[in-house]
Every structure is written in structure tokens, then in C-alpha cells.
Amino acid sequence: MNKYDRIFTYYDSCFWLMTTYREGEEFQHSNLSHLMLARSYLETFLEITPEVGEIEFHDNFSVRKWYQNPDDMIKKTFNLINHYFGEVDAQYKKRIMDIYDSLDFNKNDYDIMRKSVSHGEYQNTNILFIKDRINLIDWDSLSVRPHLFDIVSSACYLCRDKRGDFIINPVKLKKYLKEENLLNEEVNNLRNMVFITFVPKEDTIEKFYVSGHDQLKWYLEWTLDAMEKCIKYF
């Protein structure tokens, strides 16, 4: 059990997590109705959200803190990596910083963006379908974040034509985002949310640290590769 009270182990090159068994059909990238049902289900996040502001989970997954002090947060992220993995090479750091330096974390935009209950990992492996109803599993946390975060992070996963590489179908992405009545401030922050989606997270870094140095190296490279590929579409 880790410090977030999650029971997991690493065996045979896989993470195993103790959870309740749920029945349902997995998300199919080839099924457009699955995509649109998943998108429309996001609206319920706004409907069930209490008026409490942002509720935070682990530190460098706090959207609010990225908008309050982004320079401090990017420093914390590299400190986390250095602590668990060791010093990354200059090219890896440059690739992250090239994206980071292209972004503008505007606190006023953050204050205006709609906040909602956040799944954290609203993606194909966590969405089950029972006929025309969705059974959502494996909530990342009980966080409240800008609603835009779940819109963008889910689009990166669901608007692909297949699992594996992060090659987004532009037609699917346009249709997915068009269904949302995004505020101007939200439109201006799409790329920021891609960055926050894939920046290496504290709890996941810890998980891969347990599994070994090579596995952590894979995670660090995988997240950066996904970030670089997805951000081009936004």
C-alpha cells in the first residue's frame, strides 16, 4: 500500500492494482458513438460539483499551483525526477523546457475557468459501456480542477484511432471539442492542459521507482513523447 492508500504490486512487467470487478464493454476507438457518449458524460462532472473551489491531490498535479507559480512547479517536478531517477540528460530537460517556455499560465484565466469534479484519468481503459450507459472506473482522485483539464486529457486519449502511439485524429478532435461550449479563457489554455496531463506525476514516479530504474526511465520518456505529439494538435 502506498501513501495514497492504494494497494498495488509490480509483477511480470505489469502493475497490479486491487480494485472492485466491474462488467462492461471497453471503449472502442473505432466506435464513434462511444466517443460521443464519453464526451457527453463529461457534462455530468459539472452537474455534481460542489461549490468548494479546487480540491488538491498530490502536489505537482495541482492545476491551481501551476497557475499560481509555474516556475516553482517546474522546479519541483525536476527535483522529484532527480530524487527518484537521478539527473536527467540535458536534451531531456531541454525538450520539456521548450514546451514549458511556449506556455502562458495566466492566473486570471484560471480564476475564470469552470471548475468541476475531476476524474484525473478519463481515458479509454477507465470507461466501460453497458448498452448506452457509462460505468466509470478507477478515479484518479477526488480532486476538483478546471473542467478543461478532463476535456483536454480525455481528448488526447479518446480522439486517437487506436491505442499505442499518440496520433490524434484531427476530425475526431474537432468534433469532440466542438460539442463543448468553451469559454475564451478555456480556449486559450488548451495547450497548458496538455502539458499538465503529461508532466511526470509524483505518485506515478514513485510507482515506477518501485519497479526499477529502467521502468522509471520508460515512464519519463513515454510522458514526454506523448506531450510532444499531443500538444501539436491544440
PDB file of C-alpha atoms in Angstrom:
ATOM      1  CA  MET A   1       0.000   0.000   0.000  1.00  0.00           C
ATOM      2  CA  ASN A   2       1.435   3.383  -0.962  1.00  0.00           C
ATOM      3  CA  LYS A   3       0.965   6.681   0.881  1.00  0.00           C
ATOM      4  CA  TYR A   4      -2.274   7.322  -1.039  1.00  0.00           C
ATOM      5  CA  ASP A   5      -3.755   4.067   0.407  1.00  0.00           C
ATOM      6  CA  ARG A   6      -3.668   2.285  -2.946  1.00  0.00           C
ATOM      7  CA  ILE A   7      -2.880  -1.431  -2.878  1.00  0.00           C
ATOM      8  CA  PHE A   8      -0.654  -2.372  -5.801  1.00  0.00           C
ATOM      9  CA  THR A   9       2.292  -4.538  -6.704  1.00  0.00           C
ATOM     10  CA  TYR A  10       4.647  -4.925  -9.656  1.00  0.00           C
ATOM     11  CA  TYR A  11       4.994  -8.401 -11.183  1.00  0.00           C
ATOM     12  CA  ASP A  12       5.891  -9.778 -14.612  1.00  0.00           C
ATOM     13  CA  SER A  13       6.411  -6.298 -16.141  1.00  0.00           C
ATOM     14  CA  CYS A  14       2.912  -5.152 -15.096  1.00  0.00           C
ATOM     15  CA  PHE A  15       1.366  -3.151 -12.267  1.00  0.00           C
ATOM     16  CA  TRP A  16      -1.424  -4.988 -10.445  1.00  0.00           C
ATOM     17  CA  LEU A  17      -3.975  -2.901  -8.551  1.00  0.00           C
ATOM     18  CA  MET A  18      -6.540  -4.314  -6.112  1.00  0.00           C
ATOM     19  CA  THR A  19      -9.974  -2.994  -7.090  1.00  0.00           C
ATOM     20  CA  THR A  20     -13.629  -3.977  -7.446  1.00  0.00           C
ATOM     21  CA  TYR A  21     -14.511  -6.015 -10.553  1.00  0.00           C
ATOM     22  CA  ARG A  22     -16.885  -4.195 -12.922  1.00  0.00           C
ATOM     23  CA  GLU A  23     -18.589  -5.572 -16.015  1.00  0.00           C
ATOM     24  CA  GLY A  24     -18.919  -3.689 -19.288  1.00  0.00           C
ATOM     25  CA  GLU A  25     -17.582  -3.227 -22.804  1.00  0.00           C
ATOM     26  CA  GLU A  26     -14.293  -1.369 -23.099  1.00  0.00           C
ATOM     27  CA  PHE A  27     -14.014   1.856 -25.080  1.00  0.00           C
ATOM     28  CA  GLN A  28     -13.579   1.134 -28.796  1.00  0.00           C
ATOM     29  CA  HIS A  29     -11.702   3.746 -30.824  1.00  0.00           C
ATOM     30  CA  SER A  30     -13.486   2.591 -33.969  1.00  0.00           C
ATOM     31  CA  ASN A  31     -16.922   3.230 -32.441  1.00  0.00           C
ATOM     32  CA  LEU A  32     -17.887   6.892 -32.894  1.00  0.00           C
ATOM     33  CA  SER A  33     -20.892   6.508 -30.583  1.00  0.00           C
ATOM     34  CA  HIS A  34     -18.500   5.513 -27.790  1.00  0.00           C
ATOM     35  CA  LEU A  35     -16.553   8.727 -28.363  1.00  0.00           C
ATOM     36  CA  MET A  36     -19.637  10.935 -28.265  1.00  0.00           C
ATOM     37  CA  LEU A  37     -21.133   9.162 -25.243  1.00  0.00           C
ATOM     38  CA  ALA A  38     -17.848   9.617 -23.399  1.00  0.00           C
ATOM     39  CA  ARG A  39     -17.793  13.296 -24.312  1.00  0.00           C
ATOM     40  CA  SER A  40     -21.391  13.940 -23.248  1.00  0.00           C
ATOM     41  CA  TYR A  41     -20.762  12.135 -19.954  1.00  0.00           C
ATOM     42  CA  LEU A  42     -18.235  14.848 -19.090  1.00  0.00           C
ATOM     43  CA  GLU A  43     -21.167  17.237 -18.612  1.00  0.00           C
ATOM     44  CA  THR A  44     -22.209  15.325 -15.503  1.00  0.00           C
ATOM     45  CA  PHE A  45     -18.926  16.338 -13.868  1.00  0.00           C
ATOM     46  CA  LEU A  46     -20.140  19.939 -13.812  1.00  0.00           C
ATOM     47  CA  GLU A  47     -23.564  18.931 -12.509  1.00  0.00           C
ATOM     48  CA  ILE A  48     -22.255  17.047  -9.462  1.00  0.00           C
ATOM     49  CA  THR A  49     -19.575  19.540  -8.439  1.00  0.00           C
ATOM     50  CA  PRO A  50     -19.894  21.226  -5.021  1.00  0.00           C
ATOM     51  CA  GLU A  51     -19.001  24.900  -4.651  1.00  0.00           C
ATOM     52  CA  VAL A  52     -15.724  24.286  -2.875  1.00  0.00           C
ATOM     53  CA  GLY A  53     -13.042  25.544  -5.256  1.00  0.00           C
ATOM     54  CA  GLU A  54     -10.164  23.285  -6.269  1.00  0.00           C
ATOM     55  CA  ILE A  55      -9.513  20.255  -4.095  1.00  0.00           C
ATOM     56  CA  GLU A  56      -5.910  19.144  -4.440  1.00  0.00           C
ATOM     57  CA  PHE A  57      -4.313  15.747  -4.698  1.00  0.00           C
ATOM     58  CA  HIS A  58      -0.555  15.162  -4.904  1.00  0.00           C
ATOM     59  CA  ASP A  59       1.449  18.346  -5.227  1.00  0.00           C
ATOM     60  CA  ASN A  60       2.633  18.634  -8.818  1.00  0.00           C
ATOM     61  CA  PHE A  61      -0.797  17.513 -10.110  1.00  0.00           C
ATOM     62  CA  SER A  62      -2.363  20.686  -8.664  1.00  0.00           C
ATOM     63  CA  VAL A  63      -3.577  22.762 -11.607  1.00  0.00           C
ATOM     64  CA  ARG A  64      -4.042  25.744  -9.317  1.00  0.00           C
ATOM     65  CA  LYS A  65      -0.390  25.694  -8.248  1.00  0.00           C
ATOM     66  CA  TRP A  66       0.785  25.559 -11.864  1.00  0.00           C
ATOM     67  CA  TYR A  67      -1.134  28.792 -12.464  1.00  0.00           C
ATOM     68  CA  GLN A  68      -0.048  30.421  -9.202  1.00  0.00           C
ATOM     69  CA  ASN A  69       3.671  29.801  -9.587  1.00  0.00           C
ATOM     70  CA  PRO A  70       4.595  27.800 -12.697  1.00  0.00           C
ATOM     71  CA  ASP A  71       8.342  28.336 -12.293  1.00  0.00           C
ATOM     72  CA  ASP A  72       8.220  26.857  -8.814  1.00  0.00           C
ATOM     73  CA  MET A  73       6.197  23.885 -10.061  1.00  0.00           C
ATOM     74  CA  ILE A  74       8.536  23.039 -12.940  1.00  0.00           C
ATOM     75  CA  LYS A  75      11.426  23.218 -10.475  1.00  0.00           C
ATOM     76  CA  LYS A  76       9.582  20.842  -8.113  1.00  0.00           C
ATOM     77  CA  THR A  77       8.964  18.449 -10.985  1.00  0.00           C
ATOM     78  CA  PHE A  78      12.646  18.250 -11.876  1.00  0.00           C
ATOM     79  CA  ASN A  79      13.515  17.872  -8.177  1.00  0.00           C
ATOM     80  CA  LEU A  80      11.140  14.892  -7.993  1.00  0.00           C
ATOM     81  CA  ILE A  81      12.757  13.325 -11.043  1.00  0.00           C
ATOM     82  CA  ASN A  82      16.236  13.941  -9.672  1.00  0.00           C
ATOM     83  CA  HIS A  83      15.293  12.419  -6.318  1.00  0.00           C
ATOM     84  CA  TYR A  84      13.860   9.173  -7.700  1.00  0.00           C
ATOM     85  CA  PHE A  85      15.670   8.770 -11.023  1.00  0.00           C
ATOM     86  CA  GLY A  86      18.794  10.877 -10.830  1.00  0.00           C
ATOM     87  CA  GLU A  87      19.958  13.718 -13.041  1.00  0.00           C
ATOM     88  CA  VAL A  88      18.310  13.625 -16.460  1.00  0.00           C
ATOM     89  CA  ASP A  89      20.369  14.435 -19.532  1.00  0.00           C
ATOM     90  CA  ALA A  90      20.389  17.960 -20.906  1.00  0.00           C
ATOM     91  CA  GLN A  91      18.395  17.021 -24.015  1.00  0.00           C
ATOM     92  CA  TYR A  92      15.500  15.609 -21.966  1.00  0.00           C
ATOM     93  CA  LYS A  93      15.316  18.760 -19.867  1.00  0.00           C
ATOM     94  CA  LYS A  94      15.508  20.951 -22.977  1.00  0.00           C
ATOM     95  CA  ARG A  95      12.593  19.117 -24.605  1.00  0.00           C
ATOM     96  CA  ILE A  96      10.384  19.756 -21.572  1.00  0.00           C
ATOM     97  CA  MET A  97      11.526  23.351 -21.197  1.00  0.00           C
ATOM     98  CA  ASP A  98      10.936  24.116 -24.890  1.00  0.00           C
ATOM     99  CA  ILE A  99       7.261  23.267 -24.373  1.00  0.00           C
ATOM    100  CA  TYR A 100       7.049  24.917 -20.957  1.00  0.00           C
ATOM    101  CA  ASP A 101       8.562  28.164 -22.265  1.00  0.00           C
ATOM    102  CA  SER A 102       5.917  28.312 -25.011  1.00  0.00           C
ATOM    103  CA  LEU A 103       3.066  28.359 -22.471  1.00  0.00           C
ATOM    104  CA  ASP A 104       1.441  31.188 -20.531  1.00  0.00           C
ATOM    105  CA  PHE A 105      -0.066  30.264 -17.164  1.00  0.00           C
ATOM    106  CA  ASN A 106      -2.362  33.235 -16.594  1.00  0.00           C
ATOM    107  CA  LYS A 107      -3.851  33.354 -13.079  1.00  0.00           C
ATOM    108  CA  ASN A 108      -6.799  35.459 -14.266  1.00  0.00           C
ATOM    109  CA  ASP A 109      -7.677  32.799 -16.846  1.00  0.00           C
ATOM    110  CA  TYR A 110      -7.548  30.148 -14.143  1.00  0.00           C
ATOM    111  CA  ASP A 111      -9.968  32.072 -11.931  1.00  0.00           C
ATOM    112  CA  ILE A 112     -12.497  32.330 -14.774  1.00  0.00           C
ATOM    113  CA  MET A 113     -12.303  28.711 -15.967  1.00  0.00           C
ATOM    114  CA  ARG A 114     -15.183  26.475 -14.842  1.00  0.00           C
ATOM    115  CA  LYS A 115     -14.276  24.050 -12.048  1.00  0.00           C
ATOM    116  CA  SER A 116     -15.650  20.528 -11.747  1.00  0.00           C
ATOM    117  CA  VAL A 117     -15.136  17.180 -10.099  1.00  0.00           C
ATOM    118  CA  SER A 118     -12.167  15.679 -11.934  1.00  0.00           C
ATOM    119  CA  HIS A 119     -11.630  12.024 -12.779  1.00  0.00           C
ATOM    120  CA  GLY A 120      -7.949  12.652 -13.447  1.00  0.00           C
ATOM    121  CA  GLU A 121      -7.562   9.805 -15.960  1.00  0.00           C
ATOM    122  CA  TYR A 122     -10.735   9.924 -18.067  1.00  0.00           C
ATOM    123  CA  GLN A 123      -9.418   7.658 -20.807  1.00  0.00           C
ATOM    124  CA  ASN A 124     -10.243   4.518 -22.789  1.00  0.00           C
ATOM    125  CA  THR A 125      -9.129   1.961 -20.186  1.00  0.00           C
ATOM    126  CA  ASN A 126     -11.272   3.540 -17.452  1.00  0.00           C
ATOM    127  CA  ILE A 127     -14.555   3.848 -19.376  1.00  0.00           C
ATOM    128  CA  LEU A 128     -16.873   0.837 -19.557  1.00  0.00           C
ATOM    129  CA  PHE A 129     -20.094   0.746 -21.581  1.00  0.00           C
ATOM    130  CA  ILE A 130     -23.256  -1.135 -20.643  1.00  0.00           C
ATOM    131  CA  LYS A 131     -25.521  -0.564 -23.661  1.00  0.00           C
ATOM    132  CA  ASP A 132     -25.861   3.242 -23.827  1.00  0.00           C
ATOM    133  CA  ARG A 133     -24.741   3.835 -20.250  1.00  0.00           C
ATOM    134  CA  ILE A 134     -21.238   4.552 -18.969  1.00  0.00           C
ATOM    135  CA  ASN A 135     -19.658   2.894 -15.952  1.00  0.00           C
ATOM    136  CA  LEU A 136     -16.638   4.988 -14.986  1.00  0.00           C
ATOM    137  CA  ILE A 137     -13.898   3.241 -13.023  1.00  0.00           C
ATOM    138  CA  ASP A 138     -10.519   3.911 -11.387  1.00  0.00           C
ATOM    139  CA  TRP A 139     -10.957   7.543 -10.377  1.00  0.00           C
ATOM    140  CA  ASP A 140      -7.501   9.059 -10.026  1.00  0.00           C
ATOM    141  CA  SER A 141      -8.555  11.158  -7.039  1.00  0.00           C
ATOM    142  CA  LEU A 142     -11.416  13.143  -5.552  1.00  0.00           C
ATOM    143  CA  SER A 143      -9.993  16.356  -6.965  1.00  0.00           C
ATOM    144  CA  VAL A 144     -11.859  19.400  -8.164  1.00  0.00           C
ATOM    145  CA  ARG A 145      -9.986  21.035 -11.038  1.00  0.00           C
ATOM    146  CA  PRO A 146     -10.741  23.227 -14.053  1.00  0.00           C
ATOM    147  CA  HIS A 147     -13.229  21.271 -16.166  1.00  0.00           C
ATOM    148  CA  LEU A 148     -10.953  21.951 -19.118  1.00  0.00           C
ATOM    149  CA  PHE A 149      -8.387  19.537 -17.697  1.00  0.00           C
ATOM    150  CA  ASP A 150     -10.622  16.478 -18.122  1.00  0.00           C
ATOM    151  CA  ILE A 151     -11.801  17.699 -21.532  1.00  0.00           C
ATOM    152  CA  VAL A 152      -8.259  18.019 -22.872  1.00  0.00           C
ATOM    153  CA  SER A 153      -6.733  14.989 -21.177  1.00  0.00           C
ATOM    154  CA  SER A 154      -9.587  12.759 -22.356  1.00  0.00           C
ATOM    155  CA  ALA A 155      -9.329  14.153 -25.894  1.00  0.00           C
ATOM    156  CA  CYS A 156      -5.655  13.143 -26.033  1.00  0.00           C
ATOM    157  CA  TYR A 157      -6.590   9.528 -25.295  1.00  0.00           C
ATOM    158  CA  LEU A 158     -10.027   9.130 -26.877  1.00  0.00           C
ATOM    159  CA  CYS A 159      -9.532  11.010 -30.160  1.00  0.00           C
ATOM    160  CA  ARG A 160      -6.911   8.565 -31.406  1.00  0.00           C
ATOM    161  CA  ASP A 161      -7.783   5.921 -33.993  1.00  0.00           C
ATOM    162  CA  LYS A 162      -6.073   3.234 -31.926  1.00  0.00           C
ATOM    163  CA  ARG A 163      -4.243   2.700 -28.665  1.00  0.00           C
ATOM    164  CA  GLY A 164      -0.483   2.835 -28.591  1.00  0.00           C
ATOM    165  CA  ASP A 165       1.017   5.895 -30.202  1.00  0.00           C
ATOM    166  CA  PHE A 166      -0.425   9.354 -29.530  1.00  0.00           C
ATOM    167  CA  ILE A 167      -1.519  10.130 -33.069  1.00  0.00           C
ATOM    168  CA  ILE A 168      -4.739  12.109 -32.730  1.00  0.00           C
ATOM    169  CA  ASN A 169      -7.389  12.095 -35.446  1.00  0.00           C
ATOM    170  CA  PRO A 170      -7.947  15.838 -36.147  1.00  0.00           C
ATOM    171  CA  VAL A 171     -11.534  15.246 -37.313  1.00  0.00           C
ATOM    172  CA  LYS A 172     -12.415  13.433 -34.094  1.00  0.00           C
ATOM    173  CA  LEU A 173     -10.697  16.105 -32.013  1.00  0.00           C
ATOM    174  CA  LYS A 174     -12.563  18.933 -33.748  1.00  0.00           C
ATOM    175  CA  LYS A 175     -15.896  17.165 -33.226  1.00  0.00           C
ATOM    176  CA  TYR A 176     -15.038  16.362 -29.601  1.00  0.00           C
ATOM    177  CA  LEU A 177     -14.151  19.952 -28.718  1.00  0.00           C
ATOM    178  CA  LYS A 178     -16.950  21.472 -30.794  1.00  0.00           C
ATOM    179  CA  GLU A 179     -19.518  19.858 -28.515  1.00  0.00           C
ATOM    180  CA  GLU A 180     -18.142  21.867 -25.596  1.00  0.00           C
ATOM    181  CA  ASN A 181     -19.160  25.491 -25.152  1.00  0.00           C
ATOM    182  CA  LEU A 182     -15.674  26.558 -24.159  1.00  0.00           C
ATOM    183  CA  LEU A 183     -15.072  29.999 -22.717  1.00  0.00           C
ATOM    184  CA  ASN A 184     -12.457  32.164 -24.429  1.00  0.00           C
ATOM    185  CA  GLU A 185     -10.217  31.717 -21.392  1.00  0.00           C
ATOM    186  CA  GLU A 186     -10.531  27.951 -21.749  1.00  0.00           C
ATOM    187  CA  VAL A 187      -9.719  28.002 -25.461  1.00  0.00           C
ATOM    188  CA  ASN A 188      -6.574  29.974 -24.605  1.00  0.00           C
ATOM    189  CA  ASN A 189      -5.420  27.268 -22.192  1.00  0.00           C
ATOM    190  CA  LEU A 190      -5.806  24.051 -24.176  1.00  0.00           C
ATOM    191  CA  ARG A 191      -2.049  23.595 -24.577  1.00  0.00           C
ATOM    192  CA  ASN A 192      -1.454  24.237 -20.873  1.00  0.00           C
ATOM    193  CA  MET A 193      -3.738  21.333 -20.011  1.00  0.00           C
ATOM    194  CA  VAL A 194      -1.901  19.011 -22.402  1.00  0.00           C
ATOM    195  CA  PHE A 195       1.298  19.897 -20.565  1.00  0.00           C
ATOM    196  CA  ILE A 196      -0.239  19.254 -17.125  1.00  0.00           C
ATOM    197  CA  THR A 197      -1.762  15.990 -18.371  1.00  0.00           C
ATOM    198  CA  PHE A 198       1.606  14.508 -19.305  1.00  0.00           C
ATOM    199  CA  VAL A 199       4.106  16.180 -16.987  1.00  0.00           C
ATOM    200  CA  PRO A 200       5.572  13.349 -14.824  1.00  0.00           C
ATOM    201  CA  LYS A 201       3.448  12.973 -11.664  1.00  0.00           C
ATOM    202  CA  GLU A 202       4.710  12.416  -8.142  1.00  0.00           C
ATOM    203  CA  ASP A 203       2.686   9.288  -7.324  1.00  0.00           C
ATOM    204  CA  THR A 204       3.411   7.650 -10.691  1.00  0.00           C
ATOM    205  CA  ILE A 205       7.116   8.421 -10.411  1.00  0.00           C
ATOM    206  CA  GLU A 206       7.028   6.641  -7.044  1.00  0.00           C
ATOM    207  CA  LYS A 207       5.284   3.607  -8.574  1.00  0.00           C
ATOM    208  CA  PHE A 208       7.823   3.220 -11.361  1.00  0.00           C
ATOM    209  CA  TYR A 209      10.667   3.796  -8.906  1.00  0.00           C
ATOM    210  CA  VAL A 210       9.473   0.678  -7.059  1.00  0.00           C
ATOM    211  CA  SER A 211       9.533  -1.344 -10.292  1.00  0.00           C
ATOM    212  CA  GLY A 212      13.099  -0.394 -11.160  1.00  0.00           C
ATOM    213  CA  HIS A 213      15.263   2.236 -12.824  1.00  0.00           C
ATOM    214  CA  ASP A 214      14.585   1.042 -16.381  1.00  0.00           C
ATOM    215  CA  GLN A 215      10.824   1.189 -15.850  1.00  0.00           C
ATOM    216  CA  LEU A 216      11.042   4.712 -14.446  1.00  0.00           C
ATOM    217  CA  LYS A 217      13.179   5.730 -17.416  1.00  0.00           C
ATOM    218  CA  TRP A 218      10.485   4.343 -19.729  1.00  0.00           C
ATOM    219  CA  TYR A 219       7.771   6.356 -17.920  1.00  0.00           C
ATOM    220  CA  LEU A 220       9.732   9.607 -18.114  1.00  0.00           C
ATOM    221  CA  GLU A 221      10.318   9.162 -21.843  1.00  0.00           C
ATOM    222  CA  TRP A 222       6.752   7.986 -22.542  1.00  0.00           C
ATOM    223  CA  THR A 223       5.157  11.022 -20.897  1.00  0.00           C
ATOM    224  CA  LEU A 224       7.400  13.466 -22.735  1.00  0.00           C
ATOM    225  CA  ASP A 225       6.854  11.731 -26.075  1.00  0.00           C
ATOM    226  CA  ALA A 226       3.069  11.855 -25.547  1.00  0.00           C
ATOM    227  CA  MET A 227       3.245  15.513 -24.557  1.00  0.00           C
ATOM    228  CA  GLU A 228       5.269  16.471 -27.632  1.00  0.00           C
ATOM    229  CA  LYS A 229       2.936  14.623 -30.000  1.00  0.00           C
ATOM    230  CA  CYS A 230      -0.385  15.725 -28.495  1.00  0.00           C
ATOM    231  CA  ILE A 231       0.380  19.392 -27.987  1.00  0.00           C
ATOM    232  CA  LYS A 232       0.819  19.882 -31.746  1.00  0.00           C
ATOM    233  CA  TYR A 233      -2.911  19.272 -32.238  1.00  0.00           C
ATOM    234  CA  PHE A 234      -4.058  22.039 -29.862  1.00  0.00           C
TER     235      PHE A 234
END
